[in-house]
Coordinates of C-alpha atoms and ligand atoms in Angstrom, one line a residue:
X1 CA -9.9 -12.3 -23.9
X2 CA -7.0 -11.9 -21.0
X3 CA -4.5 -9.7 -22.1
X4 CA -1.1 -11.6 -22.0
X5 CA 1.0 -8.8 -20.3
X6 CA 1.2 -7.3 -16.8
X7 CA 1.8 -8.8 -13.2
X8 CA 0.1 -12.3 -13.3
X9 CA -2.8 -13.1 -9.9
X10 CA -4.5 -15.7 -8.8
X11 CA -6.7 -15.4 -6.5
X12 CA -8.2 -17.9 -4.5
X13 CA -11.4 -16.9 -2.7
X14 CA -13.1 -18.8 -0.2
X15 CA -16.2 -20.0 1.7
X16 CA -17.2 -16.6 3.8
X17 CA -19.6 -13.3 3.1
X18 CA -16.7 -11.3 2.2
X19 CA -16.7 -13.3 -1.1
X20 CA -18.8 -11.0 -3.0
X21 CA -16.4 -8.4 -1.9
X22 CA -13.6 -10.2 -4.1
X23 CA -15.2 -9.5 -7.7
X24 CA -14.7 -5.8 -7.0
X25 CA -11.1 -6.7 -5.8
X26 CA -10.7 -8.7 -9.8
X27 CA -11.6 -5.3 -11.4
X28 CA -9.2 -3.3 -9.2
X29 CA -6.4 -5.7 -10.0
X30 CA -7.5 -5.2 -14.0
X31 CA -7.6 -1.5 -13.3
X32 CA -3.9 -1.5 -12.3
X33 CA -2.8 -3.5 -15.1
X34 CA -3.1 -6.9 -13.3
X35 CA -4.3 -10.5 -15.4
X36 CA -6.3 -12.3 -13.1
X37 CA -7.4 -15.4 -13.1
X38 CA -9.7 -17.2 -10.4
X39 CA -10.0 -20.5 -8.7
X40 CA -12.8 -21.0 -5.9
X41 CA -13.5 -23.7 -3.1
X42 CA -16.4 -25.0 -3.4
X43 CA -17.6 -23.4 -0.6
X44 CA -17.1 -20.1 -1.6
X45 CA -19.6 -21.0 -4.9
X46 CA -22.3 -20.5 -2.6
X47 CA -22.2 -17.1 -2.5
X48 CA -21.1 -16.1 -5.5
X49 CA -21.6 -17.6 -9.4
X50 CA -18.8 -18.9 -10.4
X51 CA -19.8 -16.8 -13.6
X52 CA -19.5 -13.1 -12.1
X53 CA -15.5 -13.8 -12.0
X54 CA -15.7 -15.3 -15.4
X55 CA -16.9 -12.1 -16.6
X56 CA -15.1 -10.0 -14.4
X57 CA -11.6 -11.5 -14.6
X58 CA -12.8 -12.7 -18.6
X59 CA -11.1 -15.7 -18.3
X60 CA -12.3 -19.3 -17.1
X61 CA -13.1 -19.8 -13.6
X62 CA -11.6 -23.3 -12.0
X63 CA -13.0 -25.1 -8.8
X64 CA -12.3 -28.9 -8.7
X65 CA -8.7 -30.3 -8.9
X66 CA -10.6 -33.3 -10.9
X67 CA -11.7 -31.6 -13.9
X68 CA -10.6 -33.3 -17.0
X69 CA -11.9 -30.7 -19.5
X70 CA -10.2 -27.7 -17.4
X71 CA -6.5 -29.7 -17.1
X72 CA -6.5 -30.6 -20.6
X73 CA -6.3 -26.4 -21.0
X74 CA -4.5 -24.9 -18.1
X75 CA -3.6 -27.9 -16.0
X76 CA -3.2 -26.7 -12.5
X77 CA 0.9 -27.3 -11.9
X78 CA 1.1 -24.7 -14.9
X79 CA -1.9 -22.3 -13.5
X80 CA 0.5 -22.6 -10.1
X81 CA 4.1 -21.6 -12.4
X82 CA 1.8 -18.8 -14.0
X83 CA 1.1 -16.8 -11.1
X84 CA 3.6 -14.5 -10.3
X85 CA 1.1 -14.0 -6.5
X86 CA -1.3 -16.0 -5.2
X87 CA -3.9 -13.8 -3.6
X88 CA -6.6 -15.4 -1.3
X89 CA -9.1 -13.1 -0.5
X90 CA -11.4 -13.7 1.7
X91 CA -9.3 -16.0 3.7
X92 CA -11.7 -17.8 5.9
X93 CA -10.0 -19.5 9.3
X94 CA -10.4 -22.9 7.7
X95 CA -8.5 -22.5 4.6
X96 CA -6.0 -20.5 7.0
X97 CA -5.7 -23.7 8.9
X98 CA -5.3 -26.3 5.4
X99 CA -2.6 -23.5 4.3
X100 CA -1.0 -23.6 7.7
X101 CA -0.9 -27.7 7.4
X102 CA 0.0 -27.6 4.1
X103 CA -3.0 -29.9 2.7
X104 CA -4.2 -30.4 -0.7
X105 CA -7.4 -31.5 -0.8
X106 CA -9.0 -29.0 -3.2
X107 CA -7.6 -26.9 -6.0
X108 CA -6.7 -23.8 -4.3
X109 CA -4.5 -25.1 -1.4
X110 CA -2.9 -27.3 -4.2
X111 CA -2.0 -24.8 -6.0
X112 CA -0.8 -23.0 -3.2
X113 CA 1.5 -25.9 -2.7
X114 CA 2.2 -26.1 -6.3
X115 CA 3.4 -22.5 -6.6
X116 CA 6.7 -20.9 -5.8
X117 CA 4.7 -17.1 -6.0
X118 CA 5.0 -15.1 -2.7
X119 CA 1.5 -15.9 -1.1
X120 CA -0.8 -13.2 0.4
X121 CA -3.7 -13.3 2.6
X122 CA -6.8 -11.5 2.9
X123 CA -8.3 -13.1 6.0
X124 CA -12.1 -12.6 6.8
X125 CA -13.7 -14.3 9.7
X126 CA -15.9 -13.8 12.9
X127 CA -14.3 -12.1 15.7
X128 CA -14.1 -14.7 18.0
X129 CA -12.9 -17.5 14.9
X130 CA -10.0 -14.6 14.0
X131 CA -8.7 -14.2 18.4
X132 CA -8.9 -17.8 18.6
X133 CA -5.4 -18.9 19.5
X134 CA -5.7 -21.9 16.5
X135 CA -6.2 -19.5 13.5
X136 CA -3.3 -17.3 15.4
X137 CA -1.2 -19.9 15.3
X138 CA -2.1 -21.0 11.8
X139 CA -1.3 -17.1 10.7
X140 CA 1.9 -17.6 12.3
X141 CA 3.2 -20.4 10.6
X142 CA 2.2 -18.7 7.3
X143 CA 4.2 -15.7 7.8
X144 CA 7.1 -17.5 9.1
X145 CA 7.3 -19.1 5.5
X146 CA 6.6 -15.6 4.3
X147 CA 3.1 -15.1 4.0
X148 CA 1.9 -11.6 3.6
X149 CA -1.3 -11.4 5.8
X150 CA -3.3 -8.2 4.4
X151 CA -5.8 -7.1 7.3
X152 CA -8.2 -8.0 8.7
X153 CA -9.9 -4.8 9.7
X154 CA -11.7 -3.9 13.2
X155 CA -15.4 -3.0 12.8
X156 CA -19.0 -4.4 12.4
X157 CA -19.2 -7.8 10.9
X158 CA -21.8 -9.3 9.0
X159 CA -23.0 -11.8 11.9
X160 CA -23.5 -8.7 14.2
X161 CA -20.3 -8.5 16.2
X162 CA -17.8 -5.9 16.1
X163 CA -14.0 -6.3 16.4
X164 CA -11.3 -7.5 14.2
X165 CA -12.0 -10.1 11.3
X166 CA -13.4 -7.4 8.2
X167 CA -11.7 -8.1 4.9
X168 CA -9.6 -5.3 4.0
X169 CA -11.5 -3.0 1.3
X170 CA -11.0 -4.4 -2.4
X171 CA -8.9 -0.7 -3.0
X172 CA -6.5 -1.5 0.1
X173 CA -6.0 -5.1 -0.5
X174 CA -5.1 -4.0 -4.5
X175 CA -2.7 -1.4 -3.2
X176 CA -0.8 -3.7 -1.0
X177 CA -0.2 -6.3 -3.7
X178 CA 0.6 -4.0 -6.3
X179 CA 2.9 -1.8 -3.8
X180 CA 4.5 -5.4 -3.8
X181 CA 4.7 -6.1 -7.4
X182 CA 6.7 -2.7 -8.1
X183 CA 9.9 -4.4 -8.2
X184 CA 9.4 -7.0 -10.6
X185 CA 6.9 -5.9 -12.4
X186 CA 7.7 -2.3 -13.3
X187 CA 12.1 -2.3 -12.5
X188 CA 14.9 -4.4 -13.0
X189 CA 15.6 -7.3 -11.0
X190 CA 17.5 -6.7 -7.5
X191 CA 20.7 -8.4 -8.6
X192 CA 21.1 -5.2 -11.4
X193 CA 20.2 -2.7 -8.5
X194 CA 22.8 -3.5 -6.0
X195 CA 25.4 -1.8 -8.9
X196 CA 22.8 0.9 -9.6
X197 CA 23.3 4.5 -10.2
X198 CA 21.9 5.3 -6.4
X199 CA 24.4 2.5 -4.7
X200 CA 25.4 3.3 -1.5
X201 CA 23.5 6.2 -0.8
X202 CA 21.5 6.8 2.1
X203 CA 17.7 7.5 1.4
X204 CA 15.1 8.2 4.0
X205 CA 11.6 8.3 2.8
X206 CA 8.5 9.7 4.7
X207 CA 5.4 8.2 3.5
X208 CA 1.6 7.7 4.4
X209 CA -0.9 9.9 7.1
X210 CA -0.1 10.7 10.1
X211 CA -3.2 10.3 12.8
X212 CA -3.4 13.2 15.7
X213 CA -5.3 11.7 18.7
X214 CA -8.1 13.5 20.0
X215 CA -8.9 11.0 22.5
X216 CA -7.9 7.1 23.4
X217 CA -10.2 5.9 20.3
X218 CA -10.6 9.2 18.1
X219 CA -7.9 10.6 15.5
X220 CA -7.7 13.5 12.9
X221 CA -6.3 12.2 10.2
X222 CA -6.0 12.3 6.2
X223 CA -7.1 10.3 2.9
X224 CA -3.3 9.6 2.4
X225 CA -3.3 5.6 1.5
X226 CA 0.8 5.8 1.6
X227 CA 0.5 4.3 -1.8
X228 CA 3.2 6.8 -3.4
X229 CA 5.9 7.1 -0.7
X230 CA 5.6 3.0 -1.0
X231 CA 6.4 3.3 -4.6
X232 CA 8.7 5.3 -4.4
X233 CA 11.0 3.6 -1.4
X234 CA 10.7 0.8 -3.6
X235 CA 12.0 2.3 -7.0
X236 CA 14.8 4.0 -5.2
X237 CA 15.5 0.5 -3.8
X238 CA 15.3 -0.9 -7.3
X239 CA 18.4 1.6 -7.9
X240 CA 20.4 0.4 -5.3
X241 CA 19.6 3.2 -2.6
X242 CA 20.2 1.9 0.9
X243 CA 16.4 3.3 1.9
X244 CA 15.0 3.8 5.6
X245 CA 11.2 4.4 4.9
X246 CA 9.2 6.3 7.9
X247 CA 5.9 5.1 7.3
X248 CA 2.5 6.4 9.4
X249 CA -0.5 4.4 9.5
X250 CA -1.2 2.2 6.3
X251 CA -2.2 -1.2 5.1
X252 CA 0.8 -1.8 2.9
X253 CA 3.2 -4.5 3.1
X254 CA 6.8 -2.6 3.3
X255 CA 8.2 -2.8 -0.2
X256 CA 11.9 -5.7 -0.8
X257 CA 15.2 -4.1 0.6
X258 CA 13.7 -1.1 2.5
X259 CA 13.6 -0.7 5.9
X260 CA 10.3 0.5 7.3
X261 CA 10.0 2.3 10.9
X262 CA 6.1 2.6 11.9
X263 CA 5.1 5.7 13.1
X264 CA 1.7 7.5 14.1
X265 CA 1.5 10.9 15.1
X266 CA 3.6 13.7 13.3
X267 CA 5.5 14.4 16.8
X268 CA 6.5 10.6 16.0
X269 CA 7.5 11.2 12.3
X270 CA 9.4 14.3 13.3
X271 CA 11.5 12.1 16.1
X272 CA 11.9 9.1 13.8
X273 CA 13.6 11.8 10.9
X274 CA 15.1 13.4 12.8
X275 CA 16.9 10.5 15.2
X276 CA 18.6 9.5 11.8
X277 CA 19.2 12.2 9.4
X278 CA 22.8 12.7 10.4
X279 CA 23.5 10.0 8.3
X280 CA 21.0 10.7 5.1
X281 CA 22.0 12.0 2.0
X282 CA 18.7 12.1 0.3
X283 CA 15.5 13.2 1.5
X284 CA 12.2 12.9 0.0
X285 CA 9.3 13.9 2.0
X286 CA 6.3 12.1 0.4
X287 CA 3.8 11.6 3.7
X288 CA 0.7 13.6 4.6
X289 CA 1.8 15.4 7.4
X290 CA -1.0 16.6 9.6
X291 CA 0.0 20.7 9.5
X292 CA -2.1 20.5 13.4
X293 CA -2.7 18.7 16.2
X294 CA -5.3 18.6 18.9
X295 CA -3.3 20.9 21.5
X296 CA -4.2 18.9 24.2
X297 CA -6.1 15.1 24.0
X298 CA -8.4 13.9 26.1
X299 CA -7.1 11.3 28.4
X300 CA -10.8 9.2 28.7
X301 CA -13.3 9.0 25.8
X302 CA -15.0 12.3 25.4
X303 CA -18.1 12.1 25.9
X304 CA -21.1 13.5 24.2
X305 CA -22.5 15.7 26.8
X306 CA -22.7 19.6 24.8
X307 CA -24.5 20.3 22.1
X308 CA -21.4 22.1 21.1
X309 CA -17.3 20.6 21.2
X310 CA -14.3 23.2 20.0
X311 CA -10.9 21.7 19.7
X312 CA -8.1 23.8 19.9
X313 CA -5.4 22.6 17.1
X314 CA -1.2 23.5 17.5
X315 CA 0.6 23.7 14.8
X316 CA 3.0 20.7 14.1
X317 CA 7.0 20.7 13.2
X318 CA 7.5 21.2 9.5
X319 CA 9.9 18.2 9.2
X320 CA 10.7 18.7 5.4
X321 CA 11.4 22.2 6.1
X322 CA 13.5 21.6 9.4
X323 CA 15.2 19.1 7.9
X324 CA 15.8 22.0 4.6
X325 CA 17.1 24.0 7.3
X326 CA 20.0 22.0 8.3
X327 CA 23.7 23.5 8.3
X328 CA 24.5 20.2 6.3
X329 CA 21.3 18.8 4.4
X330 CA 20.7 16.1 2.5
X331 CA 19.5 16.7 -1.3
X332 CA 15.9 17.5 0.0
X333 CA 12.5 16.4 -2.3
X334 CA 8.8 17.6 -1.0
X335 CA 5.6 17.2 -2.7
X336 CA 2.7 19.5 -2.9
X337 CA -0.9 18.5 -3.5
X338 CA -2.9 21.9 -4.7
X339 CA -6.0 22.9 -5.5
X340 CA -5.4 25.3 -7.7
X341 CA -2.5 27.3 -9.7
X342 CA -0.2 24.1 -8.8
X343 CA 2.8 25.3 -10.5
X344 CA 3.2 28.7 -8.5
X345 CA 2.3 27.6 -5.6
X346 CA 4.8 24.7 -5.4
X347 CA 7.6 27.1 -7.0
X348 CA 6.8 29.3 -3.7
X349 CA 7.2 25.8 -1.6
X350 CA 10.4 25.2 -2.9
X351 CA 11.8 28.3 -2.8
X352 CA 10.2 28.9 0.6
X353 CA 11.4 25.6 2.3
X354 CA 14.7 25.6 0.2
X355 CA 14.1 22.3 -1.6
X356 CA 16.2 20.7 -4.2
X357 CA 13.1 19.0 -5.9
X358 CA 9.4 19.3 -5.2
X359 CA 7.0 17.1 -7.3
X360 CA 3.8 18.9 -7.4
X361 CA 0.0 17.4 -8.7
X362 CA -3.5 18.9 -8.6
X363 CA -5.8 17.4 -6.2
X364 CA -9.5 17.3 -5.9
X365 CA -12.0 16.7 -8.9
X366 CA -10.6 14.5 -11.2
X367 CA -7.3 15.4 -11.0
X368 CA -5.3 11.7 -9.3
X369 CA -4.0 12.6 -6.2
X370 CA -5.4 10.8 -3.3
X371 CA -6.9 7.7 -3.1
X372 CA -7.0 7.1 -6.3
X373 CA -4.2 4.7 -8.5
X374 CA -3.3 7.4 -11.2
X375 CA -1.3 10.5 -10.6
X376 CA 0.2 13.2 -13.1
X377 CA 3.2 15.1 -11.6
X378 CA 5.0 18.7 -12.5
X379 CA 8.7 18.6 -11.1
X380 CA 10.3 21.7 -10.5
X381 CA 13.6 22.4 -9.4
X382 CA 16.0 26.3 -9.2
X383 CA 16.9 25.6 -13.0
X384 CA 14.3 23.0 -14.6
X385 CA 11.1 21.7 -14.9
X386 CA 9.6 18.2 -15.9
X387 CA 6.2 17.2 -16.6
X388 CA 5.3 13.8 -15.9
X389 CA 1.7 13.2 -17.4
X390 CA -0.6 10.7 -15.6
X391 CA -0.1 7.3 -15.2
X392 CA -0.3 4.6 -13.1
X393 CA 1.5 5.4 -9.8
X394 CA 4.0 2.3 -9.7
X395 CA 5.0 3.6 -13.5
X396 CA 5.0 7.1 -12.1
X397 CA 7.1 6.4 -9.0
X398 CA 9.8 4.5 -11.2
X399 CA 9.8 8.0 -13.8
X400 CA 10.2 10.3 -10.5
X401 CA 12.8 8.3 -9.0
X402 CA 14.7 8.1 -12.3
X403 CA 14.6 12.4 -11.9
X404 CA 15.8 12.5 -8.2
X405 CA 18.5 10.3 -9.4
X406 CA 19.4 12.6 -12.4
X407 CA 19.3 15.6 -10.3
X408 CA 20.9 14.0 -7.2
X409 CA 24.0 13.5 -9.3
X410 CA 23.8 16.6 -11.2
Ligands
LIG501 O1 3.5 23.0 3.0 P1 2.9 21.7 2.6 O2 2.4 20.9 3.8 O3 2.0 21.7 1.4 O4 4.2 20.8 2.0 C1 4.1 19.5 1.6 C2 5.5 18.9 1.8 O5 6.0 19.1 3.0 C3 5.4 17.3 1.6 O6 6.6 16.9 1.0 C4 5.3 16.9 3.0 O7 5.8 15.5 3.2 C5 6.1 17.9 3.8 N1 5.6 18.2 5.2 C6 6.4 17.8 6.2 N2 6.0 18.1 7.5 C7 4.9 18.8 7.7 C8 4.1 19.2 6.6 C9 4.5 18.8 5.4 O8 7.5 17.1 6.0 N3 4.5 19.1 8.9

């Protein structure tokens, strides 16, 4: 049985190797609260059952547009109204290019057509099928009628190359949808926001990992996926914030309403802050700041020539504290992932940086945290605490954001 509640996917997957990747992708969607349900080209039948998503999304699976028995239960113009996205992942180049031209010749780019759900792609290709200037121009045309493409990744590929044409990871391509569904699914509509409690003031949000070259192709960087910051821009959205969200390296689309600056490198972060914070009245600092950086990169590829390699590391800006420091600063939120004795040690951060708010949660073991989609928070501030036990992150985003409001106003 489907359950009947939670953000409604269908995902389409087609004709390409990446295909068996897409029945873990159903069971992250059900993980996160999703209902799924599954339509195939044919193509993509010959690599995997048409069974495994029956079982995995536990609903039936539809391929042909001509099939009497399945349109006398779900006909396919009310499969297309149900979704609230349409997810097709793996994208191969060809049903790129019968999206792009707007065909209809098998059930998923009918439905496509038959939908008014934002649609996002997962492309997954060769190399040389993802450069060439067709598919490019196919992608294009998608995302000028508002396509989200999700990925591809760079690496090795199944036929032996390496380059760009992976399918994101089931986890990332999950994250980005869901990152996505926040507003509808788990807030009021926009049209209530506008009048919220937060409307009209200025938010800046720092979000995601930052990566500190060490050389033109090698970075240190963190397990930071970006998925909370992204949350959270989006719930303060949902309460009318105006919010500028200073986002390092992730594969999230940027949440409705926000405005997203793309940033690498802490040095960047610190710039991007700190080139706008005159005019910020509320501050939450939710990226993964690297607290070092390698003092001094290599220009060329370093090369593997000593048995032995010892970087020297500089410490980076603080920006949450600098920005704590200010003669004038905005209401200032930080978070602080710890190990051990959580609550004292974030009590010392926010003392320590002179926070208004820190939102503190136990990582490593089984605790949330990183990479993982549940998260349980303890929210201190000079006169109060809150507990926020775990949860999914949208739902926990939405409770944290409801806090900063209350104290905000206080
Ligand atoms: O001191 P610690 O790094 O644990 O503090 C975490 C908090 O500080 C987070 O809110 C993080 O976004 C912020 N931070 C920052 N700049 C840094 C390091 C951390 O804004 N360089």
């Amino acid at each position: 049985m489907v359950p009947d509640s939670g953000p409604r996917v269908l995902l389409g997957v087609s004709g390409g190797i990446a295909a068996y990747k897409a029945a873990d992708l159903v069971r992250r969607l059900r993980e996160r609260g999703c209902v799924v349900r599954v339509v195939m080209t044919e193509a993509a039948t010959a690599f995997v059952s048409p069974l495994t998503f029956q079982a995995l999304s536990g609903a039936p699976v539809r391929i042909s547009l001509l099939d009497p028995a399945a349109e006398a239960g779900m006909g396919h113009i009310e499969l297309a109204r149900w979704a609230q996205r349409i997810l097709f992942a793996p994208a191969t180049a060809d049903l790129i290019a019968r999206l792009a031209a707007g065909l209809a010749d098998d059930l998923p780019t009918t439905l496509a057509l038959a939908t008014r759900a934002p649609l996002y792609l997962a492309p997954a290709m060769n190399q040389q099928m993802w450069l060439h200037p067709a598919t490019q121009d196919n992608l294009e045309r998608l995302r000028a009628r508002g396509a989200r493409i999700l990925g591809p990744a760079q690496g090795s590929q199944a036929c032996g190359d390496l380059g760009p044409g992976r399918m994101l990871e089931p986890i990332e391509i999950a994250t980005a949808l869901l990152a996505d569904l926040l507003p509808d699914a788990v807030n009021p509509p926009p049209s209530t926001a506008a009048a919220g409690p937060l409307a009209g003031v200025r938010t800046m949000v720092t979000a995601g990992p930052t990566r500190e070259p060490l050389d033109p192709v090698r970075f240190l960087g963190n397990r930071s996926s970006g998925q909370m910051g992204y949350a959270l821009a989006a719930a303060l959205a949902q309460l009318g914030a105006e919010v500028c969200l200073i986002s390092g390296p992730t594969a999230l689309p940027g949440p409705a309403g926000v405005t997203r600056v793309d940033v690498e490198t802490a040095a960047q972060m610190h710039a991007a802050v700190f080139e706008r914070i005159g005019t910020i009245d509320l501050f939450v600092a939710a990226a993964a700041v690297a607290d070092y950086r390698p003092a001094a990169p290599a220009e060329r590829k370093i090369k593997k020539e000593t048995a032995e390699l010892t970087l020297q590391l500089i410490r980076n800006p603080d920006i949450l504290a600098e920005v704590a420091a200010l003669p004038h600063p905005p209401f200032t939120v930080g978070f602080a992932a710890e190990t051990d004795q959580v609550e004292a040690h974030a009590l010392a951060k926010l003392s320590g940086k002179g926070l208004d708010l820190i939102a503190a949660n136990q990582v490593g073991g089984d605790q949330g945290g990183f990479e993982r989609a549940e998260n349980a928070l303890i929210c201190l501030w000079r006169e109060g605490r809150r507990v926020l036990p775990m949860m999914p992150k949208t739902r926990l985003a939405g409770e944290l954001a409801q806090l900063i409001t209350e104290r905000y106003l206080a």
